[in-house]
Each structure stands twice: as structure tokens, then as C-alpha cells.
CSV table of N, CA and C in Angstrom, one decimal:
chain,number,residue,atom,x,y,z
A,20,MET,N,0.8,-1.2,0.0
A,20,MET,CA,0.0,0.0,0.0
A,20,MET,C,0.9,1.2,0.0
A,21,ILE,N,0.5,2.2,-0.7
A,21,ILE,CA,1.2,3.5,-0.9
A,21,ILE,C,0.8,4.4,0.3
A,22,ASN,N,1.8,4.9,1.0
A,22,ASN,CA,1.5,5.8,2.1
A,22,ASN,C,1.4,7.3,1.6
A,23,LYS,N,1.0,8.2,2.4
A,23,LYS,CA,0.8,9.6,2.1
A,23,LYS,C,2.1,10.3,1.6
A,24,LYS,N,3.2,9.9,2.3
A,24,LYS,CA,4.5,10.5,1.9
A,24,LYS,C,4.9,10.2,0.5
A,25,SER,N,4.7,8.9,0.1
A,25,SER,CA,5.1,8.5,-1.3
A,25,SER,C,4.2,9.2,-2.3
A,26,ILE,N,2.9,9.4,-2.0
A,26,ILE,CA,2.0,10.1,-2.9
A,26,ILE,C,2.4,11.5,-3.0
A,27,LEU,N,2.7,12.1,-1.9
A,27,LEU,CA,3.1,13.5,-1.9
A,27,LEU,C,4.4,13.7,-2.7
A,28,LEU,N,5.4,12.8,-2.5
A,28,LEU,CA,6.6,12.9,-3.2
A,28,LEU,C,6.5,12.7,-4.7
A,29,MET,N,5.6,11.8,-5.1
A,29,MET,CA,5.3,11.6,-6.5
A,29,MET,C,4.6,12.8,-7.1
A,30,LEU,N,3.7,13.4,-6.5
A,30,LEU,CA,3.0,14.6,-7.0
A,30,LEU,C,3.9,15.8,-7.1
A,31,SER,N,4.8,15.9,-6.1
A,31,SER,CA,5.7,17.0,-6.1
A,31,SER,C,6.7,16.9,-7.3
A,32,SER,N,7.2,15.6,-7.5
A,32,SER,CA,8.1,15.4,-8.6
A,32,SER,C,7.4,15.7,-9.9
A,33,LEU,N,6.2,15.2,-10.1
A,33,LEU,CA,5.4,15.5,-11.3
A,33,LEU,C,5.2,17.0,-11.5
A,34,PHE,N,4.9,17.7,-10.5
A,34,PHE,CA,4.7,19.1,-10.5
A,34,PHE,C,6.0,19.8,-11.0
A,35,LEU,N,7.1,19.5,-10.4
A,35,LEU,CA,8.4,20.1,-10.7
A,35,LEU,C,8.7,19.8,-12.2
A,36,PHE,N,8.5,18.5,-12.6
A,36,PHE,CA,8.8,18.1,-14.0
A,36,PHE,C,8.0,18.9,-15.0
A,37,TRP,N,6.7,19.0,-14.6
A,37,TRP,CA,5.8,19.7,-15.5
A,37,TRP,C,6.1,21.2,-15.6
A,38,ASN,N,6.5,21.8,-14.5
A,38,ASN,CA,6.9,23.2,-14.5
A,38,ASN,C,8.2,23.5,-15.2
A,39,CYS,N,9.1,22.5,-15.1
A,39,CYS,CA,10.4,22.7,-15.7
A,39,CYS,C,10.3,22.6,-17.2
A,40,ASN,N,9.4,21.8,-17.7
A,40,ASN,CA,9.3,21.6,-19.2
A,40,ASN,C,8.4,22.7,-19.8
A,41,GLU,N,7.6,23.4,-19.1
A,41,GLU,CA,6.9,24.5,-19.6
A,41,GLU,C,7.6,25.8,-19.4
A,42,GLY,N,7.2,26.8,-20.2
A,42,GLY,CA,7.9,28.1,-20.0
A,42,GLY,C,8.9,28.3,-21.1
A,43,SER,N,9.6,29.4,-20.9
A,43,SER,CA,10.6,29.8,-21.9
A,43,SER,C,11.9,29.1,-21.8
A,44,THR,N,12.6,29.0,-22.9
A,44,THR,CA,13.9,28.4,-22.9
A,44,THR,C,14.9,29.5,-22.6
A,45,LEU,N,15.8,29.2,-21.7
A,45,LEU,CA,16.9,30.2,-21.3
A,45,LEU,C,17.9,30.2,-22.4
A,46,THR,N,18.3,31.4,-22.8
A,46,THR,CA,19.4,31.6,-23.7
A,46,THR,C,20.5,32.3,-23.1
A,47,ASN,N,21.7,31.7,-23.0
A,47,ASN,CA,22.8,32.4,-22.4
A,47,ASN,C,23.4,33.4,-23.3
A,48,SER,N,23.8,34.5,-22.8
A,48,SER,CA,24.6,35.4,-23.6
A,48,SER,C,26.0,34.9,-23.8
A,49,PRO,N,26.7,35.3,-24.8
A,49,PRO,CA,28.0,34.8,-25.0
A,49,PRO,C,28.9,35.0,-23.8
A,50,GLY,N,29.6,33.9,-23.5
A,50,GLY,CA,30.5,34.0,-22.3
A,50,GLY,C,31.7,34.8,-22.7
A,51,GLU,N,32.4,35.2,-21.6
A,51,GLU,CA,33.6,36.1,-21.8
A,51,GLU,C,34.6,35.4,-22.8
A,52,GLU,N,34.8,34.1,-22.7
A,52,GLU,CA,35.7,33.4,-23.6
A,52,GLU,C,35.3,33.4,-25.1
A,53,ASP,N,34.0,33.5,-25.3
A,53,ASP,CA,33.5,33.6,-26.7
A,53,ASP,C,33.7,35.0,-27.3
A,54,LYS,N,33.9,36.0,-26.5
A,54,LYS,CA,34.2,37.3,-27.0
A,54,LYS,C,35.7,37.6,-27.4
A,55,ILE,N,36.5,36.7,-26.8
A,55,ILE,CA,38.0,36.9,-27.1
A,55,ILE,C,38.3,36.2,-28.4
A,56,GLN,N,38.8,37.0,-29.3
A,56,GLN,CA,39.1,36.5,-30.7
A,56,GLN,C,40.6,36.2,-30.8
A,57,VAL,N,41.5,36.9,-30.1
A,57,VAL,CA,42.9,36.6,-30.2
A,57,VAL,C,43.4,36.7,-28.7
A,58,ASN,N,44.2,35.8,-28.3
A,58,ASN,CA,44.8,35.8,-27.0
A,58,ASN,C,46.2,35.2,-27.1
A,59,THR,N,47.2,36.0,-27.4
A,59,THR,CA,48.5,35.5,-27.8
A,59,THR,C,49.6,35.9,-26.8
A,60,SER,N,50.4,34.9,-26.4
A,60,SER,CA,51.6,35.2,-25.7
A,60,SER,C,52.9,34.8,-26.5
A,61,PHE,N,52.7,34.5,-27.7
A,61,PHE,CA,53.8,34.1,-28.7
A,61,PHE,C,54.6,32.9,-28.1
A,62,GLU,N,53.9,31.9,-27.5
A,62,GLU,CA,54.5,30.7,-27.1
A,62,GLU,C,53.4,29.6,-26.9
A,63,LYS,N,53.9,28.4,-27.0
A,63,LYS,CA,53.0,27.3,-26.7
A,63,LYS,C,53.8,26.1,-26.1
A,64,ASN,N,53.3,25.6,-25.0
A,64,ASN,CA,54.0,24.6,-24.3
A,64,ASN,C,55.5,24.9,-24.1
A,65,GLY,N,55.8,26.1,-23.7
A,65,GLY,CA,57.2,26.6,-23.4
A,65,GLY,C,58.1,26.8,-24.6
A,66,ASN,N,57.5,26.8,-25.8
A,66,ASN,CA,58.3,27.0,-27.0
A,66,ASN,C,57.7,28.2,-27.7
A,67,PRO,N,58.6,29.0,-28.5
A,67,PRO,CA,58.1,30.1,-29.3
A,67,PRO,C,57.0,29.6,-30.3
A,68,SER,N,56.0,30.4,-30.5
A,68,SER,CA,54.9,30.0,-31.4
A,68,SER,C,54.2,31.3,-32.0
A,69,ALA,N,54.1,31.2,-33.3
A,69,ALA,CA,53.3,32.2,-34.1
A,69,ALA,C,51.8,31.9,-34.0
A,70,ASP,N,51.4,30.7,-33.9
A,70,ASP,CA,50.0,30.3,-33.7
A,70,ASP,C,49.0,31.2,-34.4
A,71,GLY,N,48.9,31.2,-35.7
A,71,GLY,CA,48.0,31.9,-36.4
A,71,GLY,C,48.5,33.3,-37.0
A,72,TRP,N,49.6,33.7,-36.4
A,72,TRP,CA,50.2,35.0,-36.8
A,72,TRP,C,51.1,34.8,-38.0
A,73,ILE,N,51.3,35.8,-38.9
A,73,ILE,CA,52.3,35.8,-39.9
A,73,ILE,C,53.3,36.8,-39.5
A,74,ILE,N,54.5,36.3,-39.2
A,74,ILE,CA,55.6,37.1,-38.7
A,74,ILE,C,56.8,37.1,-39.7
A,75,SER,N,57.3,38.3,-39.9
A,75,SER,CA,58.4,38.5,-40.8
A,75,SER,C,59.6,37.5,-40.5
A,76,GLN,N,60.3,37.0,-41.5
A,76,GLN,CA,61.4,36.1,-41.3
A,76,GLN,C,62.5,36.9,-40.6
A,77,PRO,N,63.4,36.1,-39.9
A,77,PRO,CA,64.6,36.8,-39.3
A,77,PRO,C,65.4,37.3,-40.5
A,78,PRO,N,66.1,38.4,-40.3
A,78,PRO,CA,66.3,39.2,-39.0
A,78,PRO,C,65.2,40.2,-38.7
A,79,LEU,N,64.2,40.4,-39.6
A,79,LEU,CA,63.2,41.4,-39.3
A,79,LEU,C,62.2,41.0,-38.2
A,80,GLY,N,62.0,39.7,-38.0
A,80,GLY,CA,61.1,39.2,-37.0
A,80,GLY,C,61.7,38.1,-36.2
A,81,ASN,N,61.7,38.1,-34.9
A,81,ASN,CA,62.4,37.1,-34.0
A,81,ASN,C,61.6,36.9,-32.8
A,82,PHE,N,61.7,35.7,-32.2
A,82,PHE,CA,61.2,35.5,-30.9
A,82,PHE,C,62.4,35.7,-29.9
A,83,ILE,N,62.1,36.4,-28.8
A,83,ILE,CA,63.1,36.7,-27.8
A,83,ILE,C,62.6,36.3,-26.4
A,84,THR,N,63.5,36.2,-25.5
A,84,THR,CA,63.1,35.9,-24.1
A,84,THR,C,63.0,37.1,-23.2
A,85,ASP,N,62.7,38.2,-23.7
A,85,ASP,CA,62.4,39.4,-22.9
A,85,ASP,C,60.9,39.6,-22.9
A,86,THR,N,60.2,39.5,-21.8
A,86,THR,CA,58.7,39.6,-21.7
A,86,THR,C,58.3,40.5,-20.6
A,87,PRO,N,57.0,41.0,-20.8
A,87,PRO,CA,56.4,41.8,-19.7
A,87,PRO,C,56.0,40.9,-18.5
A,88,PRO,N,55.6,41.5,-17.4
A,88,PRO,CA,55.1,40.7,-16.3
A,88,PRO,C,54.0,39.7,-16.7
A,89,ASP,N,54.1,38.5,-16.3
A,89,ASP,CA,53.1,37.4,-16.6
A,89,ASP,C,53.1,37.1,-18.1
A,90,GLY,N,54.2,37.5,-18.9
A,90,GLY,CA,54.2,37.3,-20.3
A,90,GLY,C,54.8,35.9,-20.7
A,91,GLY,N,55.1,35.1,-19.7
A,91,GLY,CA,55.6,33.8,-20.1
A,91,GLY,C,57.1,33.9,-20.4
A,92,THR,N,57.6,33.2,-21.4
A,92,THR,CA,59.0,33.1,-21.7
A,92,THR,C,59.4,33.9,-23.0
A,93,TYR,N,58.4,33.9,-24.0
A,93,TYR,CA,58.8,34.5,-25.3
A,93,TYR,C,57.9,35.7,-25.6
A,94,SER,N,58.5,36.7,-26.3
A,94,SER,CA,57.7,37.7,-27.0
A,94,SER,C,58.3,37.8,-28.4
A,95,VAL,N,57.7,38.7,-29.2
A,95,VAL,CA,58.2,38.9,-30.6
A,95,VAL,C,58.9,40.2,-30.7
A,96,ALA,N,60.0,40.2,-31.4
A,96,ALA,CA,60.8,41.5,-31.6
A,96,ALA,C,60.8,41.7,-33.1
A,97,LEU,N,60.4,43.0,-33.5
A,97,LEU,CA,60.3,43.3,-34.9
A,97,LEU,C,61.3,44.4,-35.2
A,98,GLU,N,62.3,44.2,-36.0
A,98,GLU,CA,63.3,45.1,-36.4
A,98,GLU,C,62.8,46.3,-37.2
A,99,ALA,N,63.4,47.4,-37.0
A,99,ALA,CA,63.1,48.6,-37.9
A,99,ALA,C,63.8,48.3,-39.2
A,100,GLY,N,63.3,48.8,-40.3
A,100,GLY,CA,63.9,48.6,-41.6
A,100,GLY,C,63.6,49.7,-42.6
A,101,ASN,N,64.2,49.6,-43.8
A,101,ASN,CA,64.0,50.6,-44.8
A,101,ASN,C,63.5,49.9,-46.1
A,102,PRO,N,62.4,50.1,-46.6
A,102,PRO,CA,61.4,51.1,-46.3
A,102,PRO,C,60.5,50.7,-45.1
A,103,PHE,N,60.3,49.4,-44.9
A,103,PHE,CA,59.5,48.9,-43.8
A,103,PHE,C,60.2,48.0,-42.9
A,104,GLY,N,59.8,47.9,-41.6
A,104,GLY,CA,60.4,47.0,-40.7
A,104,GLY,C,59.7,45.7,-40.6
A,105,GLY,N,60.1,44.9,-39.7
A,105,GLY,CA,59.4,43.6,-39.5
A,105,GLY,C,57.9,43.8,-39.2
A,106,GLU,N,57.1,42.8,-39.5
A,106,GLU,CA,55.7,42.8,-39.2
A,106,GLU,C,55.2,41.5,-38.6
A,107,ALA,N,54.2,41.6,-37.8
A,107,ALA,CA,53.5,40.5,-37.3
A,107,ALA,C,52.0,40.8,-37.5
A,108,THR,N,51.3,39.9,-38.1
A,108,THR,CA,49.9,40.2,-38.4
A,108,THR,C,49.0,39.0,-38.3
A,109,ILE,N,47.8,39.2,-37.9
A,109,ILE,CA,46.8,38.1,-37.8
A,109,ILE,C,45.4,38.7,-38.2
A,110,THR,N,44.6,37.9,-38.9
A,110,THR,CA,43.3,38.4,-39.3
A,110,THR,C,42.3,37.3,-38.8
A,111,VAL,N,41.2,37.8,-38.2
A,111,VAL,CA,40.2,36.9,-37.7
A,111,VAL,C,38.8,37.4,-38.1
A,112,LYS,N,37.9,36.5,-38.2
A,112,LYS,CA,36.5,36.9,-38.5
A,112,LYS,C,35.9,37.7,-37.4
A,113,SER,N,35.1,38.7,-37.8
A,113,SER,CA,34.5,39.6,-36.8
A,113,SER,C,33.2,38.8,-36.3
A,114,LEU,N,32.8,39.2,-35.1
A,114,LEU,CA,31.6,38.7,-34.5
A,114,LEU,C,30.4,39.6,-35.0
A,115,THR,N,29.3,39.0,-35.4
A,115,THR,CA,28.2,39.8,-36.0
A,115,THR,C,27.4,40.5,-35.0
A,116,ASN,N,27.4,40.1,-33.7
A,116,ASN,CA,26.5,40.8,-32.7
A,116,ASN,C,27.3,41.9,-31.9
A,117,PHE,N,28.5,42.2,-32.4
A,117,PHE,CA,29.4,43.1,-31.6
A,117,PHE,C,29.9,44.1,-32.6
A,118,ASP,N,30.0,45.4,-32.1
A,118,ASP,CA,30.5,46.5,-32.9
A,118,ASP,C,31.8,47.1,-32.3
A,119,ILE,N,32.0,47.0,-31.0
A,119,ILE,CA,33.1,47.6,-30.3
A,119,ILE,C,34.1,46.5,-30.0
A,120,TYR,N,35.4,46.8,-30.4
A,120,TYR,CA,36.5,45.9,-30.2
A,120,TYR,C,37.6,46.5,-29.5
A,121,ASN,N,38.2,45.8,-28.6
A,121,ASN,CA,39.3,46.3,-27.8
A,121,ASN,C,40.6,45.4,-28.1
A,122,LEU,N,41.6,46.0,-28.6
A,122,LEU,CA,42.9,45.4,-28.7
A,122,LEU,C,43.8,45.8,-27.6
A,123,SER,N,44.3,44.9,-26.8
A,123,SER,CA,45.3,45.3,-25.8
A,123,SER,C,46.5,44.4,-26.0
A,124,PHE,N,47.6,45.0,-25.6
A,124,PHE,CA,48.9,44.3,-25.8
A,124,PHE,C,50.0,45.1,-25.0
A,125,TYR,N,51.1,44.4,-24.7
A,125,TYR,CA,52.2,45.0,-24.1
A,125,TYR,C,53.2,45.2,-25.2
A,126,ALA,N,53.9,46.4,-25.1
A,126,ALA,CA,55.0,46.7,-26.1
A,126,ALA,C,56.0,47.6,-25.5
A,127,LYS,N,57.1,47.7,-26.2
A,127,LYS,CA,58.2,48.6,-25.9
A,127,LYS,C,59.1,48.8,-27.1
A,128,PHE,N,59.8,49.8,-27.2
A,128,PHE,CA,60.7,50.0,-28.3
A,128,PHE,C,62.1,50.3,-27.9
A,129,GLU,N,63.0,50.0,-28.8
A,129,GLU,CA,64.5,50.3,-28.6
A,129,GLU,C,65.0,51.1,-29.8
A,130,LYS,N,65.2,52.4,-29.6
A,130,LYS,CA,65.8,53.3,-30.6
A,130,LYS,C,64.8,53.8,-31.6
A,131,ILE,N,64.0,52.9,-32.2
A,131,ILE,CA,63.1,53.3,-33.3
A,131,ILE,C,61.7,52.8,-32.9
A,132,LYS,N,60.7,53.8,-32.8
A,132,LYS,CA,59.3,53.5,-32.4
A,132,LYS,C,58.6,52.7,-33.5
A,133,GLY,N,57.9,51.6,-33.1
A,133,GLY,CA,57.1,50.8,-33.9
A,133,GLY,C,55.7,51.2,-33.8
A,134,THR,N,54.8,50.5,-34.5
A,134,THR,CA,53.3,50.8,-34.5
A,134,THR,C,52.5,49.6,-34.3
A,135,ALA,N,51.3,49.8,-33.9
A,135,ALA,CA,50.3,48.8,-33.8
A,135,ALA,C,49.0,49.3,-34.4
A,136,GLY,N,48.3,48.4,-35.2
A,136,GLY,CA,47.1,48.9,-35.9
A,136,GLY,C,46.0,47.8,-35.7
A,137,LEU,N,44.8,48.3,-35.7
A,137,LEU,CA,43.6,47.5,-35.7
A,137,LEU,C,42.8,48.0,-36.9
A,138,PHE,N,42.5,47.0,-37.8
A,138,PHE,CA,41.8,47.3,-39.0
A,138,PHE,C,40.5,46.5,-39.2
A,139,PHE,N,39.5,47.2,-39.8
A,139,PHE,CA,38.3,46.5,-40.1
A,139,PHE,C,38.3,46.2,-41.6
A,140,ILE,N,38.1,44.9,-42.0
A,140,ILE,CA,38.1,44.5,-43.4
A,140,ILE,C,36.7,44.1,-43.8
A,141,LYS,N,36.2,44.8,-44.8
A,141,LYS,CA,34.9,44.6,-45.3
A,141,LYS,C,35.0,44.4,-46.8
A,142,ASP,N,34.4,43.3,-47.3
A,142,ASP,CA,34.5,43.0,-48.8
A,142,ASP,C,35.9,42.9,-49.2
A,143,GLY,N,36.8,42.3,-48.4
A,143,GLY,CA,38.2,42.1,-48.8
A,143,GLY,C,39.1,43.3,-48.7
A,144,ALA,N,38.6,44.5,-48.4
A,144,ALA,CA,39.4,45.7,-48.3
A,144,ALA,C,39.3,46.4,-47.0
A,145,VAL,N,40.4,47.1,-46.6
A,145,VAL,CA,40.4,47.8,-45.3
A,145,VAL,C,39.4,48.9,-45.4
A,146,SER,N,38.4,48.9,-44.5
A,146,SER,CA,37.3,49.9,-44.5
A,146,SER,C,37.6,51.0,-43.5
A,147,LYS,N,38.3,50.6,-42.4
A,147,LYS,CA,38.6,51.5,-41.3
A,147,LYS,C,39.8,51.0,-40.6
A,148,GLY,N,40.7,51.9,-40.1
A,148,GLY,CA,41.8,51.5,-39.3
A,148,GLY,C,42.2,52.5,-38.2
A,149,ASN,N,42.9,52.0,-37.2
A,149,ASN,CA,43.3,52.8,-36.1
A,149,ASN,C,44.7,52.4,-35.8
A,150,ILE,N,45.7,53.3,-35.9
A,150,ILE,CA,47.1,53.0,-35.7
A,150,ILE,C,47.7,53.9,-34.5
A,151,ILE,N,48.4,53.3,-33.6
A,151,ILE,CA,49.1,54.0,-32.6
A,151,ILE,C,50.6,53.7,-32.6
A,152,SER,N,51.4,54.6,-32.1
A,152,SER,CA,52.8,54.4,-32.0
A,152,SER,C,53.2,53.8,-30.6
A,153,VAL,N,54.2,53.0,-30.6
A,153,VAL,CA,54.7,52.5,-29.3
A,153,VAL,C,55.7,53.5,-28.8
A,154,THR,N,55.4,54.1,-27.7
A,154,THR,CA,56.2,55.3,-27.2
A,154,THR,C,57.0,55.1,-26.0
A,155,ASP,N,57.0,53.9,-25.5
A,155,ASP,CA,57.7,53.6,-24.2
A,155,ASP,C,58.9,52.7,-24.4
A,156,THR,N,59.9,52.9,-23.6
A,156,THR,CA,61.1,52.0,-23.7
A,156,THR,C,61.1,50.9,-22.7
A,157,SER,N,60.0,50.8,-21.8
A,157,SER,CA,59.9,49.7,-20.9
A,157,SER,C,58.5,49.1,-21.2
A,158,TRP,N,58.3,47.9,-20.8
A,158,TRP,CA,57.0,47.2,-21.2
A,158,TRP,C,55.8,48.0,-20.6
A,159,THR,N,54.9,48.3,-21.5
A,159,THR,CA,53.7,49.1,-21.2
A,159,THR,C,52.5,48.5,-21.8
A,160,LEU,N,51.4,48.6,-21.1
A,160,LEU,CA,50.1,48.1,-21.7
A,160,LEU,C,49.5,49.1,-22.5
A,161,TYR,N,49.2,48.8,-23.8
A,161,TYR,CA,48.6,49.7,-24.7
A,161,TYR,C,47.2,49.1,-25.1
A,162,SER,N,46.3,50.0,-25.5
A,162,SER,CA,45.0,49.6,-25.9
A,162,SER,C,44.5,50.4,-27.1
A,163,ILE,N,43.8,49.7,-28.0
A,163,ILE,CA,43.1,50.4,-29.1
A,163,ILE,C,41.7,50.0,-29.0
A,164,ILE,N,40.7,50.9,-28.9
A,164,ILE,CA,39.3,50.6,-28.8
A,164,ILE,C,38.7,51.2,-30.0
A,165,ASP,N,37.9,50.5,-30.8
A,165,ASP,CA,37.3,51.1,-32.0
A,165,ASP,C,36.0,50.4,-32.3
A,166,THR,N,35.1,51.2,-33.0
A,166,THR,CA,33.8,50.7,-33.3
A,166,THR,C,33.7,50.4,-34.8
A,167,PHE,N,33.2,49.2,-35.1
A,167,PHE,CA,33.1,48.8,-36.5
A,167,PHE,C,31.7,48.3,-36.7
A,168,GLN,N,31.0,48.6,-37.8
A,168,GLN,CA,29.7,48.1,-38.1
A,168,GLN,C,29.8,46.8,-38.8
A,169,THR,N,29.9,45.7,-38.0
A,169,THR,CA,30.2,44.4,-38.6
A,169,THR,C,29.0,43.7,-39.1
A,170,SER,N,29.3,42.8,-40.1
A,170,SER,CA,28.2,41.9,-40.6
A,170,SER,C,28.9,40.6,-41.0
A,171,THR,N,28.2,39.6,-41.4
A,171,THR,CA,28.7,38.3,-41.7
A,171,THR,C,29.7,38.5,-42.9
A,172,GLY,N,30.9,37.8,-42.7
A,172,GLY,CA,31.9,37.8,-43.7
A,172,GLY,C,33.0,38.9,-43.5
A,173,ASP,N,32.8,39.8,-42.5
A,173,ASP,CA,33.8,40.8,-42.2
A,173,ASP,C,34.9,40.3,-41.4
A,174,SER,N,36.0,40.9,-41.3
A,174,SER,CA,37.2,40.5,-40.6
A,174,SER,C,37.8,41.7,-39.8
A,175,ILE,N,38.6,41.3,-38.9
A,175,ILE,CA,39.4,42.3,-38.1
A,175,ILE,C,40.9,41.9,-38.2
A,176,LYS,N,41.8,42.8,-38.5
A,176,LYS,CA,43.2,42.6,-38.7
A,176,LYS,C,44.0,43.3,-37.7
A,177,ILE,N,44.9,42.7,-37.1
A,177,ILE,CA,45.9,43.3,-36.2
A,177,ILE,C,47.2,43.3,-36.9
A,178,LEU,N,47.9,44.5,-36.9
A,178,LEU,CA,49.2,44.6,-37.5
A,178,LEU,C,50.2,45.3,-36.6
A,179,PHE,N,51.3,44.6,-36.2
A,179,PHE,CA,52.3,45.2,-35.4
A,179,PHE,C,53.5,45.4,-36.4
A,180,ARG,N,54.2,46.6,-36.3
A,180,ARG,CA,55.3,46.9,-37.1
A,180,ARG,C,56.5,47.4,-36.3
A,181,GLY,N,57.7,47.1,-36.8
A,181,GLY,CA,58.9,47.4,-36.1
A,181,GLY,C,59.4,48.8,-36.4
A,182,GLY,N,58.8,49.6,-37.3
A,182,GLY,CA,59.2,50.9,-37.5
A,182,GLY,C,60.0,51.0,-38.8
A,183,THR,N,60.3,52.3,-39.2
A,183,THR,CA,61.0,52.6,-40.4
A,183,THR,C,62.2,53.4,-40.1
A,184,THR,N,63.4,53.0,-40.7
A,184,THR,CA,64.6,53.8,-40.5
A,184,THR,C,65.6,53.5,-41.7
A,185,PRO,N,66.2,54.5,-42.2
A,185,PRO,CA,67.2,54.3,-43.2
A,185,PRO,C,68.6,54.0,-42.6
A,186,ILE,N,68.8,54.4,-41.4
A,186,ILE,CA,70.2,54.3,-40.8
A,186,ILE,C,70.3,53.6,-39.5
A,187,ILE,N,69.6,54.0,-38.5
A,187,ILE,CA,69.7,53.5,-37.1
A,187,ILE,C,69.0,52.1,-37.0
A,188,ALA,N,69.7,51.2,-36.3
A,188,ALA,CA,69.1,49.9,-36.0
A,188,ALA,C,68.2,50.1,-34.8
A,189,GLY,N,67.0,49.5,-34.8
A,189,GLY,CA,66.1,49.6,-33.7
A,189,GLY,C,65.1,48.5,-33.8
A,190,LYS,N,64.3,48.3,-32.7
A,190,LYS,CA,63.3,47.2,-32.8
A,190,LYS,C,62.2,47.6,-31.8
A,191,THR,N,61.0,46.9,-32.0
A,191,THR,CA,59.9,47.1,-31.2
A,191,THR,C,59.5,45.7,-30.7
A,192,PHE,N,59.1,45.5,-29.5
A,192,PHE,CA,58.8,44.2,-28.9
A,192,PHE,C,57.3,44.2,-28.6
A,193,PHE,N,56.6,43.1,-28.8
A,193,PHE,CA,55.2,42.9,-28.5
A,193,PHE,C,54.9,41.6,-27.8
A,194,ASP,N,53.9,41.6,-26.9
A,194,ASP,CA,53.5,40.4,-26.2
A,194,ASP,C,52.1,40.6,-25.6
A,195,LEU,N,51.6,39.4,-25.2
A,195,LEU,CA,50.3,39.4,-24.5
A,195,LEU,C,49.2,40.2,-25.3
A,196,CYS,N,49.0,39.8,-26.5
A,196,CYS,CA,48.1,40.5,-27.4
A,196,CYS,C,46.7,39.9,-27.2
A,197,LYS,N,45.7,40.7,-27.0
A,197,LYS,CA,44.3,40.2,-26.8
A,197,LYS,C,43.3,41.1,-27.6
A,198,LEU,N,42.5,40.5,-28.4
A,198,LEU,CA,41.5,41.2,-29.1
A,198,LEU,C,40.2,40.6,-28.6
A,199,GLU,N,39.3,41.6,-28.1
A,199,GLU,CA,38.1,41.2,-27.5
A,199,GLU,C,36.9,42.0,-28.0
A,200,ALA,N,35.8,41.3,-28.3
A,200,ALA,CA,34.6,42.0,-28.7
A,200,ALA,C,34.0,42.5,-27.4
A,201,VAL,N,33.7,43.8,-27.3
A,201,VAL,CA,33.2,44.4,-26.1
A,201,VAL,C,31.7,44.5,-26.0
A,202,GLU,N,31.1,45.0,-27.1
A,202,GLU,CA,29.6,45.1,-27.1
A,202,GLU,C,29.1,45.2,-28.6
């Protein structure tokens, strides 16, 4: 024979099951990790790594063991050159529900200032860009925030450059690069 406690437990379970299956479906907003499109420390498993980046061949582009705080073991050094210095670039697909992007990275220069750029690519061509100079001789956190009206098929490009010089040798160092969709 079924006692009152068993009947009450069964009815409660049915009520909970019925209420859980009715109603709206919860949709989670994109997690923080889904908004991060690039997160580079120029190393993988303790070894130097370009991991998706296109980096100029030595001597214009090199991995070195000078890094910012929490930068791991390796960073990338881009030599200044004539007419252009070394480059490191990566292109990623933009997110369609986000228009504001934040590029943050650590950088420093030695003798010749390099640059960092964030570019919006629409229909295969640069539609908008934002370039800043690396102005510090010690590791400094830089940031470029820009707004792009993105749609399916658009891309975002990051371009680091070692600078331009006809005479003086110099280089710019980059590490801990992060591109994140903000909103």
C-alpha cells in the first residue's frame, strides 16, 4: 500500500517536472571566452609560437626571451627597416553581434618606435583603421578601442610593425596580445 509521503513525493516530482518543461527556454549570452578572438603570448608549451600569426622572417622578426610581467617566456621582436620594418599580423572573422572591439597588448621600443594597428576588413578591403605608436622604452600596456559596423563575412586585422629607418638599428617588442569584442 502506498503511504501519504510516497504520494506527496510523486505529486511534487510530477509538478516540478511539468513546471520545468513549460515556460521559456533560457538563452545564455556569449561567455567572456566567446568574445575573445585573439589571446597570444607568442609561445605554446614553453616554446616560441606564431600560432595563427604571420611574422616576418629573421632578421626582421624574431622570438626573444624578454617579456612583460606574466608574459611567459617569449615575445616577438620586430626590427626597424627601410622602407618597412618587420611585421606580425593576424586576421580573424568579426563577430556579427558586436561592434566595439578592444585590442590590448604589451609593447616597448628600442631606438626606433614601432606601431600597432587595428583594421576593419569589409568585402576584402580595409574599410577603417586605427594606428598608434609604441612610445615607451619599458614594457607598457597599450589599448586600441574602435567601433566597426560588422556583418557576416567581415574580418578584423591586427598589424604590429617594427618601424622605419634608413640608418639606425632599432626594434619594437610585442607580447600578451588580446582582441576582445566588447559590445
